[in-house]
Short mmCIF file of C-alpha atoms in Angstrom, two decimals:
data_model
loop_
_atom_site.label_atom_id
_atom_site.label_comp_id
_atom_site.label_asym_id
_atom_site.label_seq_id
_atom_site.Cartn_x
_atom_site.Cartn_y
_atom_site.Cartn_z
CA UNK A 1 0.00 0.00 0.00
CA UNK A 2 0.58 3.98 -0.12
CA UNK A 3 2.09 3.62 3.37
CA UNK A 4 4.49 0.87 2.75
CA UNK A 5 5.79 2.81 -0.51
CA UNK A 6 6.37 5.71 2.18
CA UNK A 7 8.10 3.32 4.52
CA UNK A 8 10.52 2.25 1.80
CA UNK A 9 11.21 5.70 0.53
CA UNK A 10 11.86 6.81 3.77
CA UNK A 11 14.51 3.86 4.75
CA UNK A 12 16.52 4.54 1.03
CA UNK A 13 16.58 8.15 2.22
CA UNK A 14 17.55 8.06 5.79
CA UNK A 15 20.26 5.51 4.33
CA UNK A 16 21.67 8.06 1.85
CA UNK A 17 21.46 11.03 4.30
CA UNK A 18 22.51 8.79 7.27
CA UNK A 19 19.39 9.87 9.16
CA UNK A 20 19.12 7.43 12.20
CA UNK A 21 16.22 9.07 13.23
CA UNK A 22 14.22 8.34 10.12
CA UNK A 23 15.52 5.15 9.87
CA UNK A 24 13.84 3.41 13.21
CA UNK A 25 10.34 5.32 11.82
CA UNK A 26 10.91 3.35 8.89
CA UNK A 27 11.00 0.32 10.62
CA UNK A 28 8.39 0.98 12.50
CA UNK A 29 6.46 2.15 9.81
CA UNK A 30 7.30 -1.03 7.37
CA UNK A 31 6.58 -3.53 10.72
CA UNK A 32 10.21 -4.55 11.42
CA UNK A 33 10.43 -5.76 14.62
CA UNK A 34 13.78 -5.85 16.46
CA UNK A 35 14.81 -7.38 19.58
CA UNK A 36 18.02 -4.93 20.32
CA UNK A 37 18.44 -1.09 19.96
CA UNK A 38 21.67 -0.42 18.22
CA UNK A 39 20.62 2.14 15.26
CA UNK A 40 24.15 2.90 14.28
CA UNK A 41 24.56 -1.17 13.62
CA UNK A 42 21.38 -1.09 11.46
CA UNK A 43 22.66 2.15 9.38
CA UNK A 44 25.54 0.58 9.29
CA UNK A 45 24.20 -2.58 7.29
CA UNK A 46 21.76 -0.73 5.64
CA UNK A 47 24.54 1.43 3.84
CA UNK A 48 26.72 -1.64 2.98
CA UNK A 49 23.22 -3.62 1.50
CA UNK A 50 22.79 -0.55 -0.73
CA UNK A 51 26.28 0.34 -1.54
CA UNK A 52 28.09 0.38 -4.72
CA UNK A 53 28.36 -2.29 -7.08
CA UNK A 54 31.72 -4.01 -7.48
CA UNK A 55 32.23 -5.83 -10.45
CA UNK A 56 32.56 -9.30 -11.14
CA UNK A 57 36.22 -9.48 -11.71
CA UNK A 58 36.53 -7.32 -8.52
CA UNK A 59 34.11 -9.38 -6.73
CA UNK A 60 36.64 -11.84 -4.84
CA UNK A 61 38.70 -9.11 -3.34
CA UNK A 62 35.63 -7.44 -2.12
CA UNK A 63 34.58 -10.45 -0.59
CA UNK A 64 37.72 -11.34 1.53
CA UNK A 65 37.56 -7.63 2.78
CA UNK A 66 34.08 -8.13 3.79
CA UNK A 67 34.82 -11.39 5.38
CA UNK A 68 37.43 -9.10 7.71
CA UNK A 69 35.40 -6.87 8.40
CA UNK A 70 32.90 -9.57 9.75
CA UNK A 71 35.64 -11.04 11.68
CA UNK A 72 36.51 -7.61 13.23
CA UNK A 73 32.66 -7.36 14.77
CA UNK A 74 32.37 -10.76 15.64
CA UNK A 75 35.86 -10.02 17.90
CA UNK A 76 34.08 -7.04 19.26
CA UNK A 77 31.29 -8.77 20.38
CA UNK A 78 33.26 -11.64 21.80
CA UNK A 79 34.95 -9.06 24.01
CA UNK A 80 31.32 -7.07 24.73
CA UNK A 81 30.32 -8.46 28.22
CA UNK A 82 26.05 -8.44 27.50
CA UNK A 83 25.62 -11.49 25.24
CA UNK A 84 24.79 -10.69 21.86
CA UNK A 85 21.38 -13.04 20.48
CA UNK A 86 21.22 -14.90 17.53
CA UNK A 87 19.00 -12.80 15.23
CA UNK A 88 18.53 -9.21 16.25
CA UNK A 89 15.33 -9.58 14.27
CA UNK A 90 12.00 -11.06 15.68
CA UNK A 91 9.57 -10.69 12.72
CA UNK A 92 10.40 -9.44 8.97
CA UNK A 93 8.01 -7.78 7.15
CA UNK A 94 7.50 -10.12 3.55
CA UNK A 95 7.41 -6.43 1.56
CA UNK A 96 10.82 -6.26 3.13
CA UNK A 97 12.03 -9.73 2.51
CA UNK A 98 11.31 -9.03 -1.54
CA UNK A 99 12.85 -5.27 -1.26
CA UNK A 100 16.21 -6.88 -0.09
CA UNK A 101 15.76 -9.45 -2.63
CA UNK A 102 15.11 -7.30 -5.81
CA UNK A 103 17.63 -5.01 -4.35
CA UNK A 104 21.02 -8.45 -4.30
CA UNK A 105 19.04 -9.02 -8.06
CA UNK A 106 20.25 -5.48 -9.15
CA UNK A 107 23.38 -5.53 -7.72
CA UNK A 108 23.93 -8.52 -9.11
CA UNK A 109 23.39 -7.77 -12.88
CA UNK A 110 25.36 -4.72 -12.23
CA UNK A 111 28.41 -7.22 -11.16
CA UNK A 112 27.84 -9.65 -14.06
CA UNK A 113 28.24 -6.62 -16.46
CA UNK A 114 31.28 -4.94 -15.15
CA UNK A 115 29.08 -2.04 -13.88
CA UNK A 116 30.70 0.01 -11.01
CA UNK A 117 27.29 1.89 -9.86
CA UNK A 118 26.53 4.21 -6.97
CA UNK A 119 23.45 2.06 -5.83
CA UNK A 120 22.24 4.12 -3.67
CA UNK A 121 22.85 7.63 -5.23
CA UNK A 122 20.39 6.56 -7.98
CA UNK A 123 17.59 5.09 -5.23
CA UNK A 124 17.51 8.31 -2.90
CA UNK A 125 16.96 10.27 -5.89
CA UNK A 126 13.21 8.48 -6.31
CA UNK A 127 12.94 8.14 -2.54
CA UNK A 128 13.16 11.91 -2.17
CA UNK A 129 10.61 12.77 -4.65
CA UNK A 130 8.48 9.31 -3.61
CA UNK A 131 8.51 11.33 0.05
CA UNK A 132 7.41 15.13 -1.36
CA UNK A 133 5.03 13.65 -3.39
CA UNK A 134 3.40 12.38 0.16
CA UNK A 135 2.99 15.93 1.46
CA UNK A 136 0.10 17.98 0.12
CA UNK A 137 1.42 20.44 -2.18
CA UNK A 138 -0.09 23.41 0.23
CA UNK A 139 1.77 22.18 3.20
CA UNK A 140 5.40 21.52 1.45
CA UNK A 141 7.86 24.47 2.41
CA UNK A 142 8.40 27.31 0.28
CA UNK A 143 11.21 28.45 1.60
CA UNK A 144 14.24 27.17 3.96
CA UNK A 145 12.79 26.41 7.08
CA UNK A 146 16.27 28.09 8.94
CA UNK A 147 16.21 31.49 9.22
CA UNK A 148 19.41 33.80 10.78
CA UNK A 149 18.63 35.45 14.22
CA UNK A 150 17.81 38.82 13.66
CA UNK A 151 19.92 41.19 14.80
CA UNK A 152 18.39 42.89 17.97
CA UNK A 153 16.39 46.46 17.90
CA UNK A 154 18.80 48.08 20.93
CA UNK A 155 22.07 47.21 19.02
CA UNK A 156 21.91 50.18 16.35
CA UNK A 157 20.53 52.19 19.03
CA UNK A 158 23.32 51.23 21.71
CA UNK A 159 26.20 51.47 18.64
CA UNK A 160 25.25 55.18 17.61
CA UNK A 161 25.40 55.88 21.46
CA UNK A 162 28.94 54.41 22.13
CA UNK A 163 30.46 56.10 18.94
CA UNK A 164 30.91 59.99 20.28
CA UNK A 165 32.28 57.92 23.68
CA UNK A 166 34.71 56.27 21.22
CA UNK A 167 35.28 59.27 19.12
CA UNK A 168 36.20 61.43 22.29
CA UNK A 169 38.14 58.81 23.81
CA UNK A 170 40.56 58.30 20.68
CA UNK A 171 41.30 62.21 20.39
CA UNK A 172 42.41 62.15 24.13
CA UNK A 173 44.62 59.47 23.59
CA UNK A 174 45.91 61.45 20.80
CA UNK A 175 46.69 63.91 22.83
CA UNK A 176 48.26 62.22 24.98
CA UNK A 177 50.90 60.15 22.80
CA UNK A 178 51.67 63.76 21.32
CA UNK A 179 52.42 65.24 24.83
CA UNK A 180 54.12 61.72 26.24
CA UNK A 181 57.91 60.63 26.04
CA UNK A 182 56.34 56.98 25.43
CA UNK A 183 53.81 57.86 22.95
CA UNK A 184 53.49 54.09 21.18
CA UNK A 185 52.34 53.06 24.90
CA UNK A 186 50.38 55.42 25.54
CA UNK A 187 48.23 55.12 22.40
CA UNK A 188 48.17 51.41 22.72
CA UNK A 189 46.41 51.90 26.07
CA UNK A 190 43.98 54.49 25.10
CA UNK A 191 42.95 52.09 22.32
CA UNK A 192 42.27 49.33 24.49
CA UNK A 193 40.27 52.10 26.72
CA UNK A 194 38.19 52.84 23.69
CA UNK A 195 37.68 48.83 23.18
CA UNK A 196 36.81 48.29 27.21
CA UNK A 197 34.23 51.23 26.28
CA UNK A 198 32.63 50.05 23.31
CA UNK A 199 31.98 46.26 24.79
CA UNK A 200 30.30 47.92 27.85
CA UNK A 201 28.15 50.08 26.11
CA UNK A 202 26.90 47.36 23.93
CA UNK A 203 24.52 44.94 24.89
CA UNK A 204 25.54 40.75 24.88
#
């Protein structure tokens, strides 16, 4: 149904954007049922299932450096003191079941022609649109949703106030390097005066 489509969409998209948030929605969404919490884990797999092709003549190296890799988190959970079950999964979801399987078909003929293909890349394009498509055209966002902090109504106010403190402070400082044996001193303090000044009369 509609809401399944959504469900997919959204698990290709949090996969491509690495969205762990949108990820578990999709789960729960598509009815995967999982007997752990580790998100990260799932992403994880999720991004390796859908990751680029590798050809066929590339295929065996590939393999052996997956088969590390495996050997790496099976070490890790060896040394993890909570035991780690079976199958993190408790009930999969048959639209999922042929998604994963139409998904190793692809790949697949990808490998058998020698096709080096950013899986993914191509499938978050139609998940995007697949997930605007879901959200009525008069409640989609016309513009970016961020917008800067304006800059607050007393700061103009408070800057236009501090300048004829800053303006009157600088010409006695010039009058005093002209009238002092260590003039370079002098001015360098009266400048950091006129700083002190300017941060007080300004608000935080």
């Amino acid at each position: 149904g509609a809401c399944h489509e959504i469900a997919f969409a959204r698990l290709v998209h949090a996969s491509s954007e690495s969205d762990v948030d949108s990820l578990l929605q999709s789960f729960d969404e598509m009815g995967l049922k999982l007997n752990r919490y580790d998100p990260f884990e799932d992403m994880k797999n999720m991004q390796r299932g859908f990751g680029e092709t590798v050809p066929a003549s590339e295929a065996k190296a590939a393999a052996k450096a997956r088969a590390a890799e495996r050997r790496l988190d099976q070490a890790a959970q060896l040394a993890d003191e909570k035991p780690k079950l079976r199958s993190p999964v408790d009930a999969w979801p048959s639209e999922l079941v042929f998604f994963t399987r139409v998904t190793a078909m692809l790949r697949g003929l990808c490998s058998s022609l020698e096709v080096r293909h950013p899986y993914l890349d191509t499938m978050s394009r139609a998940a995007r649109l697949a997930l605007i498509d879901s959200v009525p055209a008069h409640e989609r966002a016309r513009g970016p949703v961020f917008r800067p902090r304006s800059i607050p109504a007393a700061l103009p106010a408070a800057a236009s106030q501090a300048a004829p403190a800053e303006g009157a402070l600088q010409s006695t400082a010039a009058a005093a390097a002209a009238n002092s044996p260590s003039a370079p001193s002098a001015a360098a303090a009266a400048d950091g005066t006129a700083e002190a000044a300017m941060n007080l009369a300004l608000p935080d």
